[in-house]
């Protein structure tokens, strides 16, 4: 099979929740043999597929181990050359997987992943923003105040086109309030007082 056939096999196994661990292992090993043939979006899709737990009809885990940690490490190793061409939804999912599995060097985060997030954060949907915020909170990334104050937290105020123009419904403001509060709990040194106050204005 070629690289796209193997990718399609992984997608089918995932969509149909196939619990055959030996088959998953075989597919993951074949992917690693052809890793250089996959695009950045393919790699993001693979990270998502192999990280997502297979669940039964009641929502419980099927206990299938799809691959070993080397699989994720190998993909993470070639991500930097692919990140600049990825869509924001791919970036968010990659961030979640890397933080969850404690993967990626400081250079991968600082010089590639976080730099990409800085440039595009104001274009994120609210769901993408909240997921990004929670992943960064879980990583407890607090070293760069400029990253937070001039980029990430600006989302509460600014749209891509206009400063101070972002508004929220009470429901959406509460969802963001919860995410900002989660950030504060995980990273107490980050000052989010002004962002909390702004969101509470829309919640009133």
CSV table of C-alpha atoms in Angstrom, one decimal:
chain,number,residue,atom,x,y,z
A,1,UNK,CA,0.0,0.0,0.0
A,2,UNK,CA,1.1,3.6,-0.6
A,3,UNK,CA,1.1,6.3,2.0
A,4,UNK,CA,-2.4,7.5,1.2
A,5,UNK,CA,-3.8,4.0,1.4
A,6,UNK,CA,-2.3,3.6,4.9
A,7,UNK,CA,-3.7,7.0,6.0
A,8,UNK,CA,-7.1,5.9,4.7
A,9,UNK,CA,-6.8,2.7,6.6
A,10,UNK,CA,-6.2,4.6,9.8
A,11,UNK,CA,-9.2,6.9,9.1
A,12,UNK,CA,-11.4,3.8,8.5
A,13,UNK,CA,-10.3,2.1,11.7
A,14,UNK,CA,-11.0,5.3,13.6
A,15,UNK,CA,-14.4,6.0,12.1
A,16,UNK,CA,-15.6,2.5,12.7
A,17,UNK,CA,-14.0,2.3,16.1
A,18,UNK,CA,-12.3,-1.0,15.2
A,19,UNK,CA,-10.9,-2.4,18.5
A,20,UNK,CA,-8.3,-4.7,16.9
A,21,UNK,CA,-5.1,-3.5,18.6
A,22,UNK,CA,-2.8,-5.7,16.4
A,23,UNK,CA,-4.3,-4.0,13.3
A,24,UNK,CA,-3.8,-0.5,14.8
A,25,UNK,CA,-0.2,-1.4,15.6
A,26,UNK,CA,0.4,-2.7,12.1
A,27,UNK,CA,-1.0,0.5,10.6
A,28,UNK,CA,1.0,2.8,12.9
A,29,UNK,CA,4.3,1.0,11.9
A,30,UNK,CA,3.5,1.3,8.2
A,31,UNK,CA,2.8,5.0,8.7
A,32,UNK,CA,6.3,5.5,10.3
A,33,UNK,CA,7.9,3.8,7.3
A,34,UNK,CA,6.4,6.5,5.0
A,35,UNK,CA,6.3,9.4,7.3
A,36,UNK,CA,8.3,11.7,4.9
A,37,UNK,CA,5.5,11.4,2.4
A,38,UNK,CA,2.8,13.0,4.5
A,39,UNK,CA,1.8,16.7,4.5
A,40,UNK,CA,1.5,18.8,7.6
A,41,UNK,CA,-2.3,18.4,7.5
A,42,UNK,CA,-1.9,14.6,7.2
A,43,UNK,CA,0.4,14.6,10.2
A,44,UNK,CA,-2.1,16.7,12.2
A,45,UNK,CA,-4.8,14.2,11.3
A,46,UNK,CA,-2.7,11.3,12.3
A,47,UNK,CA,-1.9,12.8,15.7
A,48,UNK,CA,-5.6,13.3,16.2
A,49,UNK,CA,-6.6,9.8,15.2
A,50,UNK,CA,-4.0,8.0,17.2
A,51,UNK,CA,-4.4,10.2,20.3
A,52,UNK,CA,-8.2,9.9,20.4
A,53,UNK,CA,-9.4,7.1,22.6
A,54,UNK,CA,-11.9,4.6,21.2
A,55,UNK,CA,-15.1,4.5,23.2
A,56,UNK,CA,-18.1,2.2,23.4
A,57,UNK,CA,-21.7,3.2,23.1
A,58,UNK,CA,-21.8,4.3,26.8
A,59,UNK,CA,-18.8,6.5,26.4
A,60,UNK,CA,-16.4,4.1,28.2
A,61,UNK,CA,-12.9,3.4,26.9
A,62,UNK,CA,-12.4,0.3,24.8
A,63,UNK,CA,-8.8,0.1,26.2
A,64,UNK,CA,-7.2,-0.1,22.7
A,65,UNK,CA,-3.6,1.1,22.6
A,66,UNK,CA,-3.3,2.2,19.0
A,67,UNK,CA,0.5,2.8,19.0
A,68,UNK,CA,3.5,3.3,21.2
A,69,UNK,CA,4.9,6.6,22.2
A,70,UNK,CA,7.6,6.4,19.6
A,71,UNK,CA,4.9,7.0,17.0
A,72,UNK,CA,4.1,10.4,18.5
A,73,UNK,CA,7.7,11.3,19.0
A,74,UNK,CA,8.6,10.6,15.4
A,75,UNK,CA,5.7,12.8,14.1
A,76,UNK,CA,6.6,15.6,16.6
A,77,UNK,CA,10.2,15.5,15.3
A,78,UNK,CA,9.3,16.5,11.8
A,79,UNK,CA,6.5,19.0,12.7
A,80,UNK,CA,8.6,22.2,12.6
A,81,UNK,CA,9.1,22.1,8.9
A,82,UNK,CA,5.3,21.7,8.4
A,83,UNK,CA,3.8,24.1,10.8
A,84,UNK,CA,3.9,27.3,8.7
A,85,UNK,CA,1.5,25.8,6.1
A,86,UNK,CA,-1.1,24.4,8.6
A,87,UNK,CA,-4.5,25.8,9.2
A,88,UNK,CA,-5.4,27.1,12.6
A,89,UNK,CA,-7.6,24.1,13.4
A,90,UNK,CA,-4.6,21.8,12.8
A,91,UNK,CA,-2.4,24.0,15.1
A,92,UNK,CA,-4.9,23.8,17.9
A,93,UNK,CA,-5.2,20.0,17.8
A,94,UNK,CA,-1.4,19.6,17.5
A,95,UNK,CA,-1.0,21.8,20.6
A,96,UNK,CA,-3.5,19.7,22.6
A,97,UNK,CA,-1.8,16.4,21.7
A,98,UNK,CA,1.7,17.7,22.4
A,99,UNK,CA,0.7,19.2,25.8
A,100,UNK,CA,-1.3,16.1,26.8
A,101,UNK,CA,1.6,13.7,26.0
A,102,UNK,CA,4.4,16.1,27.1
A,103,UNK,CA,6.0,16.0,23.7
A,104,UNK,CA,8.0,18.6,21.8
A,105,UNK,CA,11.1,20.5,22.8
A,106,UNK,CA,11.2,24.1,24.0
A,107,UNK,CA,12.4,25.1,20.6
A,108,UNK,CA,9.4,23.4,18.9
A,109,UNK,CA,7.0,25.3,21.1
A,110,UNK,CA,8.7,28.7,21.3
A,111,UNK,CA,10.1,29.1,17.8
A,112,UNK,CA,7.4,27.3,15.8
A,113,UNK,CA,4.1,26.4,17.5
A,114,UNK,CA,3.6,29.5,19.7
A,115,UNK,CA,4.9,31.8,17.0
A,116,UNK,CA,2.2,30.5,14.6
A,117,UNK,CA,-0.4,30.9,17.3
A,118,UNK,CA,0.7,34.5,18.0
A,119,UNK,CA,0.2,35.4,14.3
A,120,UNK,CA,-3.3,33.9,14.0
A,121,UNK,CA,-4.9,33.9,17.4
A,122,UNK,CA,-7.4,36.8,16.6
A,123,UNK,CA,-8.8,34.8,13.8
A,124,UNK,CA,-9.6,31.8,16.0
A,125,UNK,CA,-13.2,30.7,16.6
A,126,UNK,CA,-14.2,30.9,20.2
A,127,UNK,CA,-14.0,27.1,20.6
A,128,UNK,CA,-10.5,27.1,19.1
A,129,UNK,CA,-9.4,29.9,21.4
A,130,UNK,CA,-10.8,28.2,24.5
A,131,UNK,CA,-9.1,24.9,23.6
A,132,UNK,CA,-5.8,26.8,23.0
A,133,UNK,CA,-6.1,28.7,26.3
A,134,UNK,CA,-6.7,25.4,28.3
A,135,UNK,CA,-3.8,23.6,26.6
A,136,UNK,CA,-1.4,26.5,27.3
A,137,UNK,CA,-2.7,26.6,30.9
A,138,UNK,CA,-2.1,22.8,31.2
A,139,UNK,CA,1.4,23.3,30.0
A,140,UNK,CA,1.8,26.2,32.5
A,141,UNK,CA,3.5,28.4,30.0
A,142,UNK,CA,4.1,31.6,31.9
A,143,UNK,CA,7.6,32.6,30.9
A,144,UNK,CA,6.7,35.1,28.1
A,145,UNK,CA,4.5,38.0,29.3
A,146,UNK,CA,4.6,39.6,25.9
A,147,UNK,CA,3.1,36.5,24.4
A,148,UNK,CA,0.2,36.7,26.8
A,149,UNK,CA,-0.4,40.4,27.0
A,150,UNK,CA,0.2,41.4,23.4
A,151,UNK,CA,-1.2,38.4,21.7
A,152,UNK,CA,-3.2,35.7,23.5
A,153,UNK,CA,-5.3,37.9,25.9
A,154,UNK,CA,-6.0,40.5,23.2
A,155,UNK,CA,-8.6,38.1,21.9
A,156,UNK,CA,-11.0,39.2,24.7
A,157,UNK,CA,-10.9,42.8,23.2
A,158,UNK,CA,-9.9,42.8,19.6
A,159,UNK,CA,-11.1,41.3,16.3
A,160,UNK,CA,-8.6,40.8,13.4
A,161,UNK,CA,-9.9,44.1,11.9
A,162,UNK,CA,-10.6,46.4,14.8
A,163,UNK,CA,-9.2,47.1,18.3
A,164,UNK,CA,-11.8,46.8,21.0
A,165,UNK,CA,-14.5,45.6,18.7
A,166,UNK,CA,-15.0,42.1,20.0
A,167,UNK,CA,-18.3,41.5,21.8
A,168,UNK,CA,-20.0,38.5,23.3
A,169,UNK,CA,-23.4,37.1,24.2
A,170,UNK,CA,-23.9,36.3,27.9
A,171,UNK,CA,-23.5,32.6,27.2
A,172,UNK,CA,-20.3,33.0,25.2
A,173,UNK,CA,-18.9,35.5,27.7
A,174,UNK,CA,-19.5,32.9,30.5
A,175,UNK,CA,-17.7,30.2,28.5
A,176,UNK,CA,-14.7,32.5,28.0
A,177,UNK,CA,-14.8,33.5,31.7
A,178,UNK,CA,-14.6,29.8,32.7
A,179,UNK,CA,-11.6,29.4,30.4
A,180,UNK,CA,-9.8,32.5,31.7
A,181,UNK,CA,-10.5,31.4,35.3
A,182,UNK,CA,-9.1,28.0,34.5
A,183,UNK,CA,-5.9,29.7,33.2
A,184,UNK,CA,-5.7,31.7,36.4
A,185,UNK,CA,-5.9,28.6,38.5
A,186,UNK,CA,-3.2,26.8,36.5
A,187,UNK,CA,-1.0,29.8,36.1
A,188,UNK,CA,-1.5,32.2,39.0
A,189,UNK,CA,1.3,34.6,37.9
A,190,UNK,CA,-0.6,35.6,34.8
A,191,UNK,CA,-2.7,38.7,35.4
A,192,UNK,CA,-6.2,38.3,34.0
A,193,UNK,CA,-8.1,40.7,36.2
A,194,UNK,CA,-9.0,43.1,33.3
A,195,UNK,CA,-10.1,40.3,31.1
A,196,UNK,CA,-12.3,38.9,33.8
A,197,UNK,CA,-13.9,42.3,34.3
A,198,UNK,CA,-14.6,42.8,30.6
A,199,UNK,CA,-16.3,39.4,30.3
A,200,UNK,CA,-18.4,40.0,33.4
A,201,UNK,CA,-19.7,43.2,31.7
A,202,UNK,CA,-21.1,41.0,28.9
A,203,UNK,CA,-22.4,38.4,31.4
A,204,UNK,CA,-24.5,41.0,33.3
